[in-house]
Short mmCIF file of C-alpha atoms and ligand atoms in Angstrom, two decimals:
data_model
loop_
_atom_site.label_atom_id
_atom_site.label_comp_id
_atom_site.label_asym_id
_atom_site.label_seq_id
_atom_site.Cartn_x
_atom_site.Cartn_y
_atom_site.Cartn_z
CA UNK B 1 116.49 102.58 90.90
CA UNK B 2 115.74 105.44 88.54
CA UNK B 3 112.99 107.63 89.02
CA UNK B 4 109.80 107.33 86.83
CA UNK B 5 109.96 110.85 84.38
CA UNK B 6 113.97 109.71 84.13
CA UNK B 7 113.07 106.44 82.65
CA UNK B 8 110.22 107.39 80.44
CA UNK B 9 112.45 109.81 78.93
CA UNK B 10 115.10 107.01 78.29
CA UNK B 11 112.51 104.86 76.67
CA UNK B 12 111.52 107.51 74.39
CA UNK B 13 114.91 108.63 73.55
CA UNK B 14 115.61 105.07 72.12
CA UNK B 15 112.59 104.62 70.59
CA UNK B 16 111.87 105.38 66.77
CA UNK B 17 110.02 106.49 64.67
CA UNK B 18 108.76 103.92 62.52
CA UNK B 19 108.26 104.89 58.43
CA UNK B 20 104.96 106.02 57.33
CA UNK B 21 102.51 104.40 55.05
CA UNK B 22 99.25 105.13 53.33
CA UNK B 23 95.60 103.58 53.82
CA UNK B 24 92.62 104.21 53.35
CA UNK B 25 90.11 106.46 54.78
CA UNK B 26 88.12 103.52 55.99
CA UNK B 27 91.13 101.62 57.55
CA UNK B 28 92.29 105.45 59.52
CA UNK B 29 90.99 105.47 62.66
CA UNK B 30 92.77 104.78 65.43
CA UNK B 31 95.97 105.14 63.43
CA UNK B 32 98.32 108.07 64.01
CA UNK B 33 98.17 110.71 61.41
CA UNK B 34 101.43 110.89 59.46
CA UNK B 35 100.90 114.32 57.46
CA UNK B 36 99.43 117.42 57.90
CA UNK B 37 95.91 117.68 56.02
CA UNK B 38 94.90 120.64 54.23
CA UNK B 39 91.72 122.01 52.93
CA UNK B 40 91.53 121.44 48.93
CA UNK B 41 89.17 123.98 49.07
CA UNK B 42 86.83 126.19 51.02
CA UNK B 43 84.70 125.11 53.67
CA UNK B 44 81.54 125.68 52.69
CA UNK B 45 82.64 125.59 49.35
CA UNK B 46 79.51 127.96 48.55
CA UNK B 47 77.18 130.62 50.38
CA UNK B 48 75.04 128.04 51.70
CA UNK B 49 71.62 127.69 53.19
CA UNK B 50 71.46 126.95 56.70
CA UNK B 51 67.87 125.98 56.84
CA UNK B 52 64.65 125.24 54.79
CA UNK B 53 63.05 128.16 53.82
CA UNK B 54 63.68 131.12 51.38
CA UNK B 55 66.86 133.44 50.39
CA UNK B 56 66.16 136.75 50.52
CA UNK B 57 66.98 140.43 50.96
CA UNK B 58 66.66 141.23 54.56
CA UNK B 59 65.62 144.88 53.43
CA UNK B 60 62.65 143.53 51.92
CA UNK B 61 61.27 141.88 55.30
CA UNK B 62 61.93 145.33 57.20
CA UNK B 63 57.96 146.08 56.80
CA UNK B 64 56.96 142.68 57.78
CA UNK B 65 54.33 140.59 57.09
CA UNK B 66 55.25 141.21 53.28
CA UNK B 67 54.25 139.65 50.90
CA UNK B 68 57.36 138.29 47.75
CA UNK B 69 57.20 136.81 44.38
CA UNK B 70 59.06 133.42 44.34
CA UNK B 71 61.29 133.49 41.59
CA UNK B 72 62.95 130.43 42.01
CA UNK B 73 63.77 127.21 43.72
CA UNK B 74 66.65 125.60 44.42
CA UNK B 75 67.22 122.35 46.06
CA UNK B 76 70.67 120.40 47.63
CA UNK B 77 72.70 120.11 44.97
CA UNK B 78 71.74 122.64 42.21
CA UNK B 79 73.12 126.00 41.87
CA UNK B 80 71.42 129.03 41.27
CA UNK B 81 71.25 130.36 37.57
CA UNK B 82 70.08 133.89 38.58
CA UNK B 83 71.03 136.36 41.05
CA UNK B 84 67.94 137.23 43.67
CA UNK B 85 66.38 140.65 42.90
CA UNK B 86 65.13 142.97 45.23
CA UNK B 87 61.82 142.31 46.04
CA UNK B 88 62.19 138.25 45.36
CA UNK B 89 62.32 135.49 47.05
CA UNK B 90 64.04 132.22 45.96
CA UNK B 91 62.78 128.98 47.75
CA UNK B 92 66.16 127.55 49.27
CA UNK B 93 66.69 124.12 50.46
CA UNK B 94 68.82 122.87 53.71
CA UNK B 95 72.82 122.89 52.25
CA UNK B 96 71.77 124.49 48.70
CA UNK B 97 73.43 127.16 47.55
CA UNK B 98 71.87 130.80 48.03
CA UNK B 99 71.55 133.35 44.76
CA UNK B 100 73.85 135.59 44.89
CA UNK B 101 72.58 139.35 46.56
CA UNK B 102 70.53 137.67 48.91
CA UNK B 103 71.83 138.57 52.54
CA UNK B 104 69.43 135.91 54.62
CA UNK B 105 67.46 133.06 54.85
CA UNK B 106 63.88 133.03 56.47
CA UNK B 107 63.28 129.52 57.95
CA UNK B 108 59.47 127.99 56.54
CA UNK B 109 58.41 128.05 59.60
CA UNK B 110 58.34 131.63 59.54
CA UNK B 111 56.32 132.17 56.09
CA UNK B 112 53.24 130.97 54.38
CA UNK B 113 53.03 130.18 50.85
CA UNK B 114 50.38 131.66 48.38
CA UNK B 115 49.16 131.09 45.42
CA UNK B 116 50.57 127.56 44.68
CA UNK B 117 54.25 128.34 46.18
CA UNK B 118 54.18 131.39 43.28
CA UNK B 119 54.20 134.27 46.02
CA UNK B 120 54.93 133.48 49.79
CA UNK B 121 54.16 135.95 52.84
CA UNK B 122 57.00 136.49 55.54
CA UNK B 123 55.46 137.27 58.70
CA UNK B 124 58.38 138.09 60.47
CA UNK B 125 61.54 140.31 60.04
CA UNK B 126 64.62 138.29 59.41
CA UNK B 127 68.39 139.77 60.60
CA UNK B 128 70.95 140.21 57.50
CA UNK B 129 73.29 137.04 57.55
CA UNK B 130 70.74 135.08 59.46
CA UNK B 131 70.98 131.03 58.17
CA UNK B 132 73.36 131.64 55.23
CA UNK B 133 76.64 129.36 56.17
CA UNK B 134 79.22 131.97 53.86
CA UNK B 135 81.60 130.43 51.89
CA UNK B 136 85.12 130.12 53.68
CA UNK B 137 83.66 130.98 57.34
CA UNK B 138 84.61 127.78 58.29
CA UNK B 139 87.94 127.32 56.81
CA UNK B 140 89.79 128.62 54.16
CA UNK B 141 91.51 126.71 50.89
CA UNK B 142 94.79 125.66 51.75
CA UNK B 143 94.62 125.70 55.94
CA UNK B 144 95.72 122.99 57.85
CA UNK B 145 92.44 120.97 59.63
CA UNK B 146 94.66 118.01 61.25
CA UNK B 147 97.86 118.29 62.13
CA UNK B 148 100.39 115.38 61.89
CA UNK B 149 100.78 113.31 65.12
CA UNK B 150 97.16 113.39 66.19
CA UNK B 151 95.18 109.92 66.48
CA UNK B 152 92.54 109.97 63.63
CA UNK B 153 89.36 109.90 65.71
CA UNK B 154 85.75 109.52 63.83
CA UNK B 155 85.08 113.16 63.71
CA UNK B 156 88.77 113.70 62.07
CA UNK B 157 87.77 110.85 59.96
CA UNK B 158 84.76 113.29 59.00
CA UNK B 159 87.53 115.92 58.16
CA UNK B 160 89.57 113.95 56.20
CA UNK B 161 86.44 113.30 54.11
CA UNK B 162 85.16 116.31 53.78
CA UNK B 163 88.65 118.09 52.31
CA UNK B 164 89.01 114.77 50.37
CA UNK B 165 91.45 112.38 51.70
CA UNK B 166 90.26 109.05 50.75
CA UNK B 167 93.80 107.59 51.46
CA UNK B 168 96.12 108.88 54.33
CA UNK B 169 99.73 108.85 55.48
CA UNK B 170 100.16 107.04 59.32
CA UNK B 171 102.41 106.16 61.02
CA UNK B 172 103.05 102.15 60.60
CA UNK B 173 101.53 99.92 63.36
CA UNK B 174 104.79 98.61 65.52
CA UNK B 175 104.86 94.82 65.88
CA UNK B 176 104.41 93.39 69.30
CA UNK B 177 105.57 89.94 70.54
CA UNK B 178 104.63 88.86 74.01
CA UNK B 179 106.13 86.31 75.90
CA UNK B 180 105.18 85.03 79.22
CA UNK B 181 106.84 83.55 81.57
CA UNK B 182 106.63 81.08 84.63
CA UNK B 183 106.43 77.49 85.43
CA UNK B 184 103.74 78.22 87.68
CA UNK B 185 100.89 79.23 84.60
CA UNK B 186 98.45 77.79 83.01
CA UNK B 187 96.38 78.59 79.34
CA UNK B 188 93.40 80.18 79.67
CA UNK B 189 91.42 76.98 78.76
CA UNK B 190 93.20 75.06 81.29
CA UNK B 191 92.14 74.69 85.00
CA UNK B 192 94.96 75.21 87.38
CA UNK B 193 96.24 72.17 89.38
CA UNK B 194 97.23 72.55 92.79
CA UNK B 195 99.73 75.67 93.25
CA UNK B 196 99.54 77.17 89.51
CA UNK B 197 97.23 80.05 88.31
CA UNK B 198 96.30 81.11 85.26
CA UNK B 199 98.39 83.36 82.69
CA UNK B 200 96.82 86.30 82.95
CA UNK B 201 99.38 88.99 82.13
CA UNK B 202 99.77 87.87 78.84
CA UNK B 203 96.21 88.23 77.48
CA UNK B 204 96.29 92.35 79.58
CA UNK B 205 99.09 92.88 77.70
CA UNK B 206 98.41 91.70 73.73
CA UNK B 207 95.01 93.82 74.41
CA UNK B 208 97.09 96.08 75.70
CA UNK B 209 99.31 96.30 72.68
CA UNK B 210 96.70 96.38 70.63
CA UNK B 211 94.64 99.47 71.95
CA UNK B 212 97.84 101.50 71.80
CA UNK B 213 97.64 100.38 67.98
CA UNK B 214 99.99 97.99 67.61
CA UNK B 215 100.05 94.51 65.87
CA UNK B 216 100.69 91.67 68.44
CA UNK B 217 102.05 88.46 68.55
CA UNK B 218 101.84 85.78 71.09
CA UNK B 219 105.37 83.95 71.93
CA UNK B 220 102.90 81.84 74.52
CA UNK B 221 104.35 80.66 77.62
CA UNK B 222 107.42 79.34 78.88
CA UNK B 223 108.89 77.79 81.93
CA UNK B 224 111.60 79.64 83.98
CA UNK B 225 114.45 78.00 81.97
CA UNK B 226 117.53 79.65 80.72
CA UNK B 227 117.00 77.97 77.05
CA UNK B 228 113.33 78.01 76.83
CA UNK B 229 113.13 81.67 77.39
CA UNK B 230 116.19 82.60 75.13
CA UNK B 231 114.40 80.43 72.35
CA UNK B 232 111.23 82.04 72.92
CA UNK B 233 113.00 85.87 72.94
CA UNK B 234 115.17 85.10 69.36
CA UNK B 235 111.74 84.90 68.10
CA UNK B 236 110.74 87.89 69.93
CA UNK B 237 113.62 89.86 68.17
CA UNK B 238 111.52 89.66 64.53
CA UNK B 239 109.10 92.16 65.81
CA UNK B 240 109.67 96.01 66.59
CA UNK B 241 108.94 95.69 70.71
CA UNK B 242 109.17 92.26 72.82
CA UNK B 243 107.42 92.67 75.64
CA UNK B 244 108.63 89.77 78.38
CA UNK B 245 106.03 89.31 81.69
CA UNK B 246 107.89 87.77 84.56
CA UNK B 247 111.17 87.15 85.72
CA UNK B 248 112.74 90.14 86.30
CA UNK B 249 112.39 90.39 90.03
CA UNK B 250 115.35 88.90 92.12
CA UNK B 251 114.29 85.61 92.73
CA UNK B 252 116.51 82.49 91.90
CA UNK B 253 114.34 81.15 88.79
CA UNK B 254 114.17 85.27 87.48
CA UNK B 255 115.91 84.58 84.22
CA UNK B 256 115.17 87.78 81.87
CA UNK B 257 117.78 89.82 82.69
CA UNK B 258 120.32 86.89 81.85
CA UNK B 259 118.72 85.93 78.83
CA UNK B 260 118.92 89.33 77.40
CA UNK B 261 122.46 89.49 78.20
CA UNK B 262 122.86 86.26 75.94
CA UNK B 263 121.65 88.11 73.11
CA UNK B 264 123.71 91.34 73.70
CA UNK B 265 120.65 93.68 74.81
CA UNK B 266 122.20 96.72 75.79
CA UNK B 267 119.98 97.31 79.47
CA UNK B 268 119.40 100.68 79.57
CA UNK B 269 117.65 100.26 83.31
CA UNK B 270 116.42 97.25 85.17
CA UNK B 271 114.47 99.01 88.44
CA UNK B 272 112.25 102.18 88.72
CA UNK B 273 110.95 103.92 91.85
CA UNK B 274 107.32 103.06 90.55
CA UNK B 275 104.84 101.10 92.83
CA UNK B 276 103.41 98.39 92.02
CA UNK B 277 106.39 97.79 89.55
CA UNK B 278 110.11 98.41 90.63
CA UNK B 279 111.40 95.75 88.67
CA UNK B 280 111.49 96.84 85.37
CA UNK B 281 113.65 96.07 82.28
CA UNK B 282 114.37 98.11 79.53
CA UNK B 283 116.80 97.21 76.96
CA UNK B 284 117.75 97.96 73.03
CA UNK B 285 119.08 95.61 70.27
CA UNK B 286 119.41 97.90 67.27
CA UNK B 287 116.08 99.45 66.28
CA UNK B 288 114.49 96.63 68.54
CA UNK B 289 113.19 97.43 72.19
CA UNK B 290 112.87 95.10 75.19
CA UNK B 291 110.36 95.46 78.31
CA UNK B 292 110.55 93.15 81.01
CA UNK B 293 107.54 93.79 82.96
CA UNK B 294 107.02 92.59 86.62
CA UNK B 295 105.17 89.30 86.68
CA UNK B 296 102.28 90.65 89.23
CA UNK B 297 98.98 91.33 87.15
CA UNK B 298 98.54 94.88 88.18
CA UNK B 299 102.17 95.70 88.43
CA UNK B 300 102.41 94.49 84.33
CA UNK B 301 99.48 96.33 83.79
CA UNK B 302 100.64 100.02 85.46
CA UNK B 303 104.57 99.37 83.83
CA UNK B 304 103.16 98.82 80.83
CA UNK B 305 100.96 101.81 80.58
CA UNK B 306 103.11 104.26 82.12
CA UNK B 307 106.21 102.91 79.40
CA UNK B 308 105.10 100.64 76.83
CA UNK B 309 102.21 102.35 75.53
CA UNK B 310 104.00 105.71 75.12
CA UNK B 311 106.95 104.08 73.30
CA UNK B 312 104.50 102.09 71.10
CA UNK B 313 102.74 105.44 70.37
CA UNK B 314 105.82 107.18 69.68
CA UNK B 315 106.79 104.82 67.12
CA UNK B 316 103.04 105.81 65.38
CA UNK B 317 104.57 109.34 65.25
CA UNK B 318 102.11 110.35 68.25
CA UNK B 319 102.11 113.76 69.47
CA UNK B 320 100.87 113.15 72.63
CA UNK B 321 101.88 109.96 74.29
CA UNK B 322 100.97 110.00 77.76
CA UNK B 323 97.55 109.47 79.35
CA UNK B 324 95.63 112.89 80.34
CA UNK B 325 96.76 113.96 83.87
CA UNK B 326 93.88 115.80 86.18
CA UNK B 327 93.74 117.02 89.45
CA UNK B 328 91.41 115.00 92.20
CA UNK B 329 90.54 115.33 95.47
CA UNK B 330 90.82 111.70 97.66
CA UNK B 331 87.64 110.87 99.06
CA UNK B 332 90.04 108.77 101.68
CA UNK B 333 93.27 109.05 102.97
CA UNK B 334 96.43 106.87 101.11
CA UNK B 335 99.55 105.91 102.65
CA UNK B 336 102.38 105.23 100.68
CA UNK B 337 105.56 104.06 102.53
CA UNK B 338 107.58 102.18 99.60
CA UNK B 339 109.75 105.70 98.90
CA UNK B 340 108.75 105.00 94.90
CA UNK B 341 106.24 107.00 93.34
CA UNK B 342 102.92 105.27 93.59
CA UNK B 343 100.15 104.78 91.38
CA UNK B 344 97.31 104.18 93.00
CA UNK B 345 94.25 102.31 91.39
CA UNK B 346 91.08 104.76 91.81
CA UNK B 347 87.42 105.24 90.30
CA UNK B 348 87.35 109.12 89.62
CA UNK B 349 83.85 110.65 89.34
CA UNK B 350 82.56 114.35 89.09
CA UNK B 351 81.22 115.56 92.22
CA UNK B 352 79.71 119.13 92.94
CA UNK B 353 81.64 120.44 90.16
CA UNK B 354 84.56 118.76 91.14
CA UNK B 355 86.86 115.54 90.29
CA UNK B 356 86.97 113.43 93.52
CA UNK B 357 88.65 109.65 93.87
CA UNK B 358 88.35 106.92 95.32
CA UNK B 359 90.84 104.36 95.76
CA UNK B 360 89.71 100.65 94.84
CA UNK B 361 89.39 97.95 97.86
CA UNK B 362 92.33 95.86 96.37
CA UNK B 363 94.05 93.20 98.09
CA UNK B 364 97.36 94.09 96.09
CA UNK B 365 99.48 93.83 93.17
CA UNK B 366 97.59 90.34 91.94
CA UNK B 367 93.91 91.62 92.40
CA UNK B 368 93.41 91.96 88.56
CA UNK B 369 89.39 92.04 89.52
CA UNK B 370 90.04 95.62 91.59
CA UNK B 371 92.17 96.97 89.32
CA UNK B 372 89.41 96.16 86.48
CA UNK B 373 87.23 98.70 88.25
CA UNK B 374 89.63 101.19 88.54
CA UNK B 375 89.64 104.37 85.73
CA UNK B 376 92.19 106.37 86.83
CA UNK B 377 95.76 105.82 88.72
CA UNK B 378 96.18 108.94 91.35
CA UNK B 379 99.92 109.26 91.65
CA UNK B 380 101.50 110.11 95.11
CA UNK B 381 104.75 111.09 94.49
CA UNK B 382 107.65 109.36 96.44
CA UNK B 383 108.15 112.00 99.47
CA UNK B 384 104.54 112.12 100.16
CA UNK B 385 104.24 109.64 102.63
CA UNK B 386 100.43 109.94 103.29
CA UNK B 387 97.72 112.09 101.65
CA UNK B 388 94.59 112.74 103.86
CA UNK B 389 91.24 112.77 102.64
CA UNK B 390 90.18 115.89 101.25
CA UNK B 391 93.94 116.58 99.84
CA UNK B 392 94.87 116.83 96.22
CA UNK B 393 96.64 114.65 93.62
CA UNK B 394 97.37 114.15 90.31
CA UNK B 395 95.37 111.15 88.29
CA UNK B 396 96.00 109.45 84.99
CA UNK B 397 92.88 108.99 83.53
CA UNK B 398 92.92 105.08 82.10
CA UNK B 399 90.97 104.62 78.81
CA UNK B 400 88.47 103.22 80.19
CA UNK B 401 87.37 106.77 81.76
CA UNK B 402 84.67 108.01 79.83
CA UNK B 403 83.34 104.68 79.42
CA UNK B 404 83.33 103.63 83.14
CA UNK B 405 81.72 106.20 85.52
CA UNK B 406 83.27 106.08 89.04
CA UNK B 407 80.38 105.54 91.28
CA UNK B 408 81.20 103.68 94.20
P1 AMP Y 501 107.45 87.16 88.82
O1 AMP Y 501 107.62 88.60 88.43
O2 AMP Y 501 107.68 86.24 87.68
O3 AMP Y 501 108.24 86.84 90.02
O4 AMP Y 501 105.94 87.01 89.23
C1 AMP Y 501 105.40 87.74 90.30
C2 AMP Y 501 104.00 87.27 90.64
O5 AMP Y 501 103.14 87.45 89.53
C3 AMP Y 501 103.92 85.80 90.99
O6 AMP Y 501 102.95 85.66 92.03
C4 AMP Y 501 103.42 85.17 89.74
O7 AMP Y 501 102.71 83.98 89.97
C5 AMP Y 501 102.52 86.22 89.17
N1 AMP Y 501 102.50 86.13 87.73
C6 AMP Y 501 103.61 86.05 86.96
N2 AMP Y 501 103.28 85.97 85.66
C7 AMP Y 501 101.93 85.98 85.61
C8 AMP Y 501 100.99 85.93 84.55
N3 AMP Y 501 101.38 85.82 83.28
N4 AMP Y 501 99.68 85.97 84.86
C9 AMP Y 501 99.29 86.08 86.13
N5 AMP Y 501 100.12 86.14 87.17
C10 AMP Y 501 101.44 86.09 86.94
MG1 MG Y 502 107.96 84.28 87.48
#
């Protein structure tokens, strides 16, 4: 049994990099930025006004109210053909371009016009620079706005507009297959006859898959026999990950670990000091990777998380591949006796300022209905026996976090 940071560094040391490809802006998000993107230019591009109203000297307001010929007006779009005299005023436009020599812009709130719009009176003073966006001040031609190995989000979807990226390098999506296993499952559409439940695992883990960007496959599900299974995993072998659910424990009818052998997997470990988990395969064929994930719903759920998704992000070229670790205070105490490090289903909410847990009423490593409510895992560390209420821990925040809030 290897601990947990031991074999998430082994799964990430065998796992690469897939090659890059381009798509389009509209088909980005969510995909892993392959490049880094540059500004083609500066950002504003132009002195530009921050506000409707009118571009002027501030030296001319310094006697406010004053009154100012309007020599001009420019809306989104155009560009001023004069520079602004002293003692003008140009009538400026949110986002158009101020005339050059003016040094603010007084909102229309702020003024009256006169005379048609021909002269306007400022009533107030206006502070040089104040609503005039300068050209550059936001970022320079040529700097880097994204860097390579950052998941394109809308708002750097917004970037990669704005400097002109209509198609962008990512990382490719890996392929997925998932194949589940026992005799005791069911389909989804199927009600289960006496003794059998339904499959479960494998529908967690193709959604899984595919929030950590990946393109999945379903292998379906097979009964715990030696040939059915090794049928089922040649398949498996066509895509970049195979991700097996069950059989990997030590029971007579656990299969996987044979199977694999069949095909010359090269098992790089088989058990982790992680609760709920333990069993947990990890092998290599080539470029290909292999996770055998324990067959109990929250156990496949946790393995898979804390190892699949950061391999399948890795291959995407991620930067960052792990799930945002905070610090929590338990709202009750948690024991942990199984001497692996334990990740603990909890609903994490702010409370006075601070992040405080609660651990989910579960009644174990099948309650897939507690674990739905959970949004973060608090992780109690092998030695630590039992943490008392009011202690600190360390939480993974799921990515269902900002989504879910963790009221009781
Ligand atoms: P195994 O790891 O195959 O020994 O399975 C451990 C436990 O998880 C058993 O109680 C199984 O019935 C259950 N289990 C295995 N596979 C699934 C699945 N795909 N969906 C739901 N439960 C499962
Ligand atoms: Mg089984």
């Amino acid at each position: 049994m290897i601990p947990v940071d031991e074999a998430l560094a082994i799964v990430l040391s065998h796992t690469p990099t897939l090659p890059t490809e381009e798509v389009l802006l509209t088909d980005a998000v969510g995909r892993v930025l392959a490049e880094d993107a540059a500004a083609d230019q500066d950002m504003p591009p132009f002195d530009r006004s921050a506000m409707d109203g009118y571009a002027v000297r501030a030296a001319d307001l310094s006697h406010a109210p004053v009154t100012l010929e309007v020599a001009a007006q420019v809306r989104a779009g155009q560009y001023p053909s004069e520079p602004l005299r002293p003692g003008q005023a140009v009538q400026v436009m949110t986002g158009a371009p101020v005339p050059e020599g003016a040094t603010a812009v007084q909102p229309v709130e702020k003024t009256r016009a006169l005379e048609g719009g021909r002269r306007v009176e400022f009533l107030e003073r206006v502070e040089t620079g104040a609503h005039i966006s300068r050209q550059g001040t936001e970022v320079r031609a040529g700097d880097v706005v994204l860097e390579r190995g950052q998941t394109i989000d809308p708002p750097a979807v917004a970037v990669l507009a704005a400097v002109g990226k209509g198609r962008v390098r990512v990382g490719r999506r890996p392929t997925v297959s998932v194949l589940v296993t026992g005799d005791e499952l069911v389909d989804v559409w199927d009600s289960p006859g006496r003794g059998r439940i339904r499959n479960s695992n494998g529908y967690a883990v193709q959604a899984q898959a595919a929030w950590a960007g990946a393109t999945v496959r379903s292998l379906g599900v097979v009964p715990d026999e030696n040939d059915r299974i090794a049928q089922a995993v040649r398949e498996g072998f066509a895509s970049d990950v195979l991700v097996i659910s069950g059989g990997v424990s030590e029971g007579v009818f656990d299969l996987v670990e044979q199977v694999l052998a069949r095909f010359d997997v090269g098992l790089l470990f088989t058990k982790v000091a992680i609760k709920p988990g333990a069993p947990l395969v990890f092998g290599r064929r080539g470029d290909k990777l292999v996770f055998g994930l324990p067959g109990n719903p929250v156990s496949a759920q946790v393995t898979f998380d804390v190892f699949v998704r950061p391999a399948l992000l890795r291959m995407q070229g991620a930067r960052v591949v792990t799930r945002p670790t905070v610090q929590v205070e338990l709202l009750e105490p948690a024991v942990n006796r199984s001497g692996r490090r334990y990740y603990l289903p909890a609903r994490v909410r702010f409370e006075d300022g601070r992040l405080v847990a609660r651990p989910v009423t579960t009644q174990g490593s099948a309650d897939v209905v507690a674990h739905a409510r959970a949004n973060a895992l608090v992780i109690l560390d092998a030695p630590r026996r039992r943490a008392e209420a009011g202690e600190r821990a360390p939480a993974l925040l799921l990515g269902n976090f900002l989504e879910r809030d963790g009221a009781d």
